[in-house]
XYZ file of C-alpha atoms in Angstrom:
370
model
C -17.681 -17.463 -25.925
C -16.192 -19.345 -23.155
C -13.364 -16.816 -23.043
C -16.075 -14.098 -22.462
C -17.827 -15.942 -19.691
C -14.714 -16.656 -17.902
C -14.479 -12.536 -17.598
C -17.928 -12.328 -16.061
C -17.511 -11.033 -12.174
C -19.090 -13.342 -9.956
C -20.497 -12.443 -6.587
C -18.893 -13.820 -3.509
C -21.242 -15.229 -0.597
C -22.163 -12.153 1.252
C -21.907 -13.171 4.845
C -21.623 -9.644 6.324
C -24.648 -7.175 6.689
C -24.567 -4.138 4.623
C -24.825 -1.642 7.756
C -22.113 -3.855 9.481
C -19.644 -3.147 6.886
C -20.250 0.503 6.154
C -17.082 2.379 5.451
C -15.327 -0.952 4.228
C -14.400 -1.779 0.757
C -14.735 -5.598 1.258
C -18.402 -7.224 1.632
C -17.228 -10.448 3.059
C -14.644 -12.593 4.981
C -14.089 -15.225 2.350
C -11.977 -18.018 4.003
C -8.030 -17.887 3.380
C -6.537 -20.563 0.900
C -4.978 -22.092 3.813
C -8.360 -23.364 5.713
C -10.040 -26.535 4.825
C -13.406 -25.655 5.897
C -15.461 -22.655 5.307
C -18.713 -21.379 6.458
C -21.341 -19.330 4.834
C -24.152 -17.115 6.366
C -27.720 -17.942 5.118
C -30.904 -15.782 5.595
C -33.460 -18.816 6.926
C -36.014 -16.164 7.652
C -35.609 -16.062 11.515
C -34.841 -13.045 13.472
C -31.117 -12.062 13.453
C -29.230 -10.770 16.259
C -28.802 -6.864 16.253
C -26.224 -6.128 13.629
C -22.862 -4.709 15.037
C -20.198 -2.676 12.734
C -17.118 -4.287 11.947
C -14.905 -2.140 14.144
C -11.281 -2.123 13.823
C -9.275 -4.617 16.331
C -5.709 -4.107 17.302
C -3.227 -7.252 18.044
C 0.235 -6.899 19.251
C 2.689 -8.298 16.671
C 5.306 -10.429 18.273
C 7.835 -10.775 15.397
C 11.579 -10.708 16.697
C 12.889 -8.692 13.485
C 11.419 -5.917 11.755
C 13.513 -5.546 8.462
C 12.352 -7.651 5.588
C 14.472 -8.864 2.753
C 13.703 -8.632 -1.007
C 15.106 -10.312 -3.785
C 12.628 -9.645 -6.681
C 14.091 -8.264 -9.815
C 11.626 -5.933 -10.645
C 11.492 -4.083 -7.287
C 13.772 -1.339 -6.746
C 15.019 -1.989 -3.323
C 16.354 -4.917 -1.488
C 14.864 -3.979 2.236
C 11.750 -2.694 3.710
C 9.791 -2.088 7.217
C 6.368 -2.514 7.557
C 5.137 -1.212 11.073
C 1.602 -2.720 10.580
C 0.072 -5.993 9.083
C -3.399 -5.442 7.824
C -4.650 -1.895 6.701
C -7.427 0.110 7.770
C -7.298 2.072 4.616
C -9.432 -0.754 3.321
C -8.442 -0.555 -0.704
C -10.396 -3.249 -2.247
C -7.248 -3.550 -4.909
C -4.472 -4.121 -2.576
C -2.046 -6.727 -3.512
C -0.986 -7.234 -0.058
C -4.477 -8.733 1.142
C -3.409 -12.350 0.706
C -0.739 -11.942 3.287
C -3.500 -11.683 6.029
C -4.101 -15.627 5.341
C -0.664 -16.357 6.444
C -1.651 -15.032 10.039
C -4.941 -17.101 9.968
C -6.995 -14.143 8.898
C -9.204 -13.547 5.746
C -8.150 -11.318 3.048
C -11.305 -9.712 3.163
C -12.833 -7.658 6.142
C -10.179 -8.963 8.316
C -7.645 -7.486 6.571
C -9.280 -4.034 6.968
C -10.376 -4.486 10.735
C -7.662 -7.055 12.114
C -4.542 -4.790 12.455
C -1.404 -6.120 13.855
C 1.059 -3.559 15.085
C 4.650 -3.935 15.966
C 5.093 -1.631 19.046
C 8.891 -2.778 19.552
C 9.628 -2.176 15.703
C 11.903 0.902 16.680
C 13.990 -1.275 19.208
C 14.382 -4.223 16.778
C 15.300 -1.795 14.011
C 18.055 -0.415 16.246
C 19.598 -3.767 17.014
C 19.526 -4.727 13.277
C 21.333 -1.153 12.637
C 24.044 -1.928 15.419
C 25.217 -5.306 14.041
C 28.854 -5.301 12.531
C 27.461 -7.115 9.566
C 25.048 -4.608 8.586
C 25.379 -2.948 5.157
C 23.754 0.689 4.616
C 21.316 0.716 1.683
C 17.936 2.505 1.682
C 15.108 1.175 3.629
C 11.624 1.069 2.209
C 8.379 1.709 4.221
C 4.776 1.454 2.773
C 5.559 -1.256 0.370
C 3.124 -3.693 1.707
C 0.719 -1.834 4.167
C 0.500 1.717 4.627
C 2.741 3.080 7.653
C 0.419 5.974 8.094
C -3.012 4.210 8.188
C -5.178 5.487 10.891
C -3.886 3.556 13.893
C -0.647 5.252 13.460
C -2.205 8.465 15.071
C -2.502 6.329 18.330
C 0.518 3.855 18.267
C 2.966 6.345 16.606
C 5.065 3.242 15.766
C 6.238 4.948 12.323
C 7.344 8.012 14.278
C 9.441 5.955 16.410
C 11.209 4.198 13.460
C 11.903 7.541 11.843
C 13.580 8.968 14.835
C 15.803 5.859 15.116
C 16.755 6.212 11.450
C 17.539 10.030 11.759
C 19.895 9.146 14.788
C 21.711 6.665 12.447
C 21.449 9.075 9.379
C 19.893 6.290 7.530
C 18.477 6.561 4.124
C 14.893 6.019 3.606
C 12.034 6.068 0.950
C 8.366 6.165 1.929
C 5.281 5.480 0.079
C 1.746 6.364 1.470
C -1.546 7.649 0.872
C -2.103 8.518 4.544
C -2.520 12.460 5.410
C -0.654 11.733 8.746
C 2.679 11.906 7.113
C 2.293 15.829 7.544
C 2.399 14.989 11.120
C 6.295 14.276 10.562
C 7.143 17.126 8.458
C 9.753 18.211 11.037
C 11.584 14.983 10.525
C 11.156 14.776 6.833
C 12.648 18.142 6.209
C 15.759 17.012 8.039
C 16.096 13.932 6.202
C 15.607 15.398 2.710
C 17.991 18.236 3.621
C 20.522 15.601 4.195
C 19.955 13.823 1.064
C 18.333 10.976 2.867
C 14.819 10.460 1.959
C 12.298 10.343 -0.964
C 8.407 10.121 -0.560
C 6.024 8.808 -2.996
C 2.308 9.620 -2.946
C 0.080 7.086 -4.469
C -2.757 8.463 -6.526
C -5.497 6.304 -8.030
C -8.273 8.797 -9.052
C -9.045 12.249 -9.075
C -12.829 11.355 -8.474
C -13.691 11.462 -4.641
C -16.626 9.274 -4.798
C -14.707 6.718 -6.850
C -12.003 6.834 -4.330
C -14.474 6.706 -1.281
C -15.838 3.650 -2.831
C -12.662 1.500 -3.590
C -10.212 2.954 -0.652
C -12.768 4.130 1.936
C -10.523 5.355 4.710
C -7.731 6.566 2.902
C -7.114 10.595 2.069
C -9.191 11.815 -0.461
C -7.648 12.611 -3.824
C -7.684 16.535 -3.046
C -6.140 15.741 0.243
C -3.189 13.683 -1.474
C -2.518 16.822 -3.858
C -2.305 18.866 -0.964
C 0.061 16.588 0.805
C 2.456 16.392 -2.617
C 2.421 20.398 -2.372
C 3.192 20.623 1.411
C 6.315 18.140 1.240
C 7.646 19.956 -1.734
C 7.131 23.194 -0.334
C 9.463 21.863 2.774
C 12.077 20.570 0.034
C 11.236 17.041 0.082
C 11.506 15.057 -3.024
C 8.280 13.789 -3.881
C 6.923 11.588 -6.487
C 3.450 10.769 -7.554
C 2.459 7.043 -8.140
C -0.495 5.783 -10.203
C -1.139 2.915 -8.381
C -2.872 1.014 -9.587
C -4.258 2.128 -12.763
C -7.394 0.132 -13.518
C -8.227 -0.657 -17.211
C -11.916 0.997 -18.350
C -12.172 2.207 -14.525
C -9.443 4.822 -13.912
C -7.155 4.742 -17.179
C -8.823 7.823 -18.425
C -7.632 9.719 -15.984
C -3.658 9.155 -16.418
C -2.977 12.340 -17.875
C -4.888 14.466 -15.392
C -3.364 12.800 -12.649
C 0.195 13.217 -13.943
C -0.554 16.888 -14.366
C -2.060 17.296 -11.124
C 1.028 15.740 -9.359
C 3.244 18.088 -11.298
C 1.601 20.995 -10.617
C 1.590 20.511 -6.861
C 5.191 19.901 -7.047
C 6.228 16.117 -7.874
C 9.433 15.887 -9.444
C 8.881 12.269 -10.789
C 6.021 9.817 -11.392
C 5.449 6.356 -11.653
C 2.787 3.790 -12.770
C 1.580 0.230 -11.770
C -1.298 -1.611 -13.553
C -3.860 -3.398 -11.589
C -2.439 -6.544 -9.763
C -5.163 -9.131 -8.629
C -3.106 -12.217 -6.977
C -4.708 -14.924 -5.204
C -7.780 -14.017 -2.811
C -7.889 -10.332 -4.234
C -9.197 -11.398 -7.627
C -12.494 -12.417 -6.384
C -12.800 -9.616 -3.850
C -12.259 -7.123 -6.383
C -14.805 -8.900 -8.838
C -17.430 -8.837 -6.018
C -16.706 -5.083 -5.572
C -17.124 -4.461 -9.382
C -20.294 -5.888 -9.338
C -21.817 -3.998 -6.589
C -20.417 -0.684 -7.422
C -20.418 -0.653 -11.051
C -22.438 -3.477 -12.397
C -22.908 -1.786 -15.704
C -19.235 -1.781 -16.276
C -17.867 -5.080 -14.446
C -17.673 -7.392 -17.461
C -15.939 -4.578 -19.611
C -13.515 -3.753 -16.771
C -12.543 -7.483 -16.121
C -12.258 -8.088 -19.908
C -9.703 -5.280 -20.070
C -7.867 -6.731 -16.929
C -7.646 -10.045 -18.380
C -6.457 -8.519 -21.781
C -3.608 -6.854 -20.227
C -2.463 -10.258 -18.157
C -2.326 -12.790 -21.094
C -5.891 -13.645 -20.794
C -5.785 -14.302 -17.031
C -7.057 -11.975 -13.799
C -3.169 -11.768 -13.188
C 0.130 -12.893 -14.228
C 2.686 -12.755 -11.541
C 5.977 -13.252 -13.750
C 8.518 -10.769 -13.205
C 8.528 -8.073 -15.799
C 4.713 -8.405 -16.660
C 3.147 -8.246 -13.296
C 3.912 -4.320 -12.811
C 3.329 -3.247 -16.207
C 1.114 -5.681 -18.176
C 1.162 -7.045 -21.636
C -0.649 -6.708 -25.013
C -1.956 -3.822 -26.977
C -3.814 -2.150 -24.273
C -1.023 -2.198 -21.823
C 1.200 -0.767 -24.360
C -1.227 1.935 -25.092
C -1.537 2.941 -21.222
C 2.429 2.819 -20.797
C 2.609 5.116 -23.950
C 0.167 7.650 -22.739
C 1.926 7.668 -19.411
C 5.201 8.386 -20.929
C 3.799 11.258 -23.079
C 2.153 12.620 -19.911
C 5.640 12.656 -18.349
C 7.142 14.603 -21.085
C 4.471 17.066 -21.173
C 4.877 17.704 -17.493
C 8.823 17.656 -17.488
C 8.721 14.783 -15.196
C 11.056 11.772 -14.813
C 9.772 8.061 -14.521
C 9.902 7.378 -10.819
C 12.749 5.424 -9.515
C 14.557 5.099 -5.999
C 16.740 8.104 -5.874
C 20.266 8.071 -5.314
C 20.098 8.531 -1.653
C 23.069 9.168 0.449
C 24.619 6.294 2.412
C 28.090 7.810 3.528
C 26.156 9.703 6.450
C 25.446 6.427 8.431
C 26.733 6.447 11.759
C 26.319 4.579 15.002
C 25.220 7.082 17.596
C 26.835 6.727 20.987
C 24.798 5.453 23.809
C 24.734 5.609 27.237
C 27.455 3.165 28.762
C 29.110 2.558 25.419
C 32.967 2.497 25.091
C 34.452 5.368 23.423
C 36.667 4.981 20.494
C 40.315 6.035 21.070
C 40.877 7.394 17.816
C 38.253 10.118 17.957
C-alpha cells in the first residue's frame, strides 16, 4: 500500500496563470535545489495585475570555452557542443532541465523561456581546434539542448559552428527535433559526402496532440518524418531515436515509430527510456496530473517499475535502458521492430577523422614542405 501511494503524482504549487504559460509545457517555476528560500503565489481574493505571457528572454553566455568533455561509459562520444543553454522546445521530460539550476534559474518555466546564447561559439571552437594538443574525434551536438531550437533562426550560432567545422573537415553528429535543420541542407550534404556526418532525429510519438502537450514548441511528429526523408534524399545518414519512450503513455507506439522512420529513409534506430533526474520528476508528475489525470498513477507506476521502484535510477547501464520485466519487454519489442524493418541499432557511425586540416588563414606562415 505504501509503495502504491508513493507512485501517486502530486501537484506542484501552480504559481503561474494558465493564460501566461500558454504554449509552454511546465506550469510553474519551482525553486531549484541550490536555493534556500522559495516563494509560492496564493490567491487571496484581491484583484491581480494583468496577466502577461511568459515570453522568451535571451541572455548572452560569457563562457570562455565551447567544447564539453564527457567520460560517461554509456554515452558513445567524448566531446560535445551546446550553442544554447535552456531550450524553447519546452519538452516536459527533458533530462537537461536541472542544468538550468546551476545558472540560478528554475528548471521549470525558466528552462523554456530564459535561453542563454553563445554568440562567440564558432570563434571559441576555432581556437580549440587549432591547439597543437587537439586530437580529432567526432563532436556531438544536440546532446543537452537542441541546437535547432527556435532562437537559432535569429542567432544562427549553429550555422556558424557548422561552417567552422566544415573548413576544418571535422566529423560531427547532430541530434535534433527541430525543422530548422533543413535550412542547413547545403552543409549537411557536404559533410555527408565526405563521410563526416550522421544525424539523429528524435521521435517521441506520432500523436500530434500528445506531442503538442509534452513538447509544445518542437516540430510536429509528421514534420520530423519529413525531415528524415529530406535528409535521406540528400544522402545524409539518418537515425531515428525513440527518446524518451514513456511506459504506459507512448510505449504502445514503438513499432509504428520504428516503421515510420524506416519508411522515411532512416538507416538505424535507437531507444532511450524516460529519465526523471532531480527536478524533472516533480515537473513531469505535475504535467501528468494536468494532462492525463486518468492515467497519471498508472504511468508513474510503470516508470517506477522500470527504475527499481524509484522515479529514476542514475546508475550507468541502467539509466538509459531501465530494468525489470517491463523494461525488458520494451527492449525486446524494439529489437523485433528493428529486425522487421531492416534497421540496425543506433550507434555513432565510424566517421572519418583523417580529413581534418588546419585551414590557412590570412597572416599564417606557409609550410615549406608543401
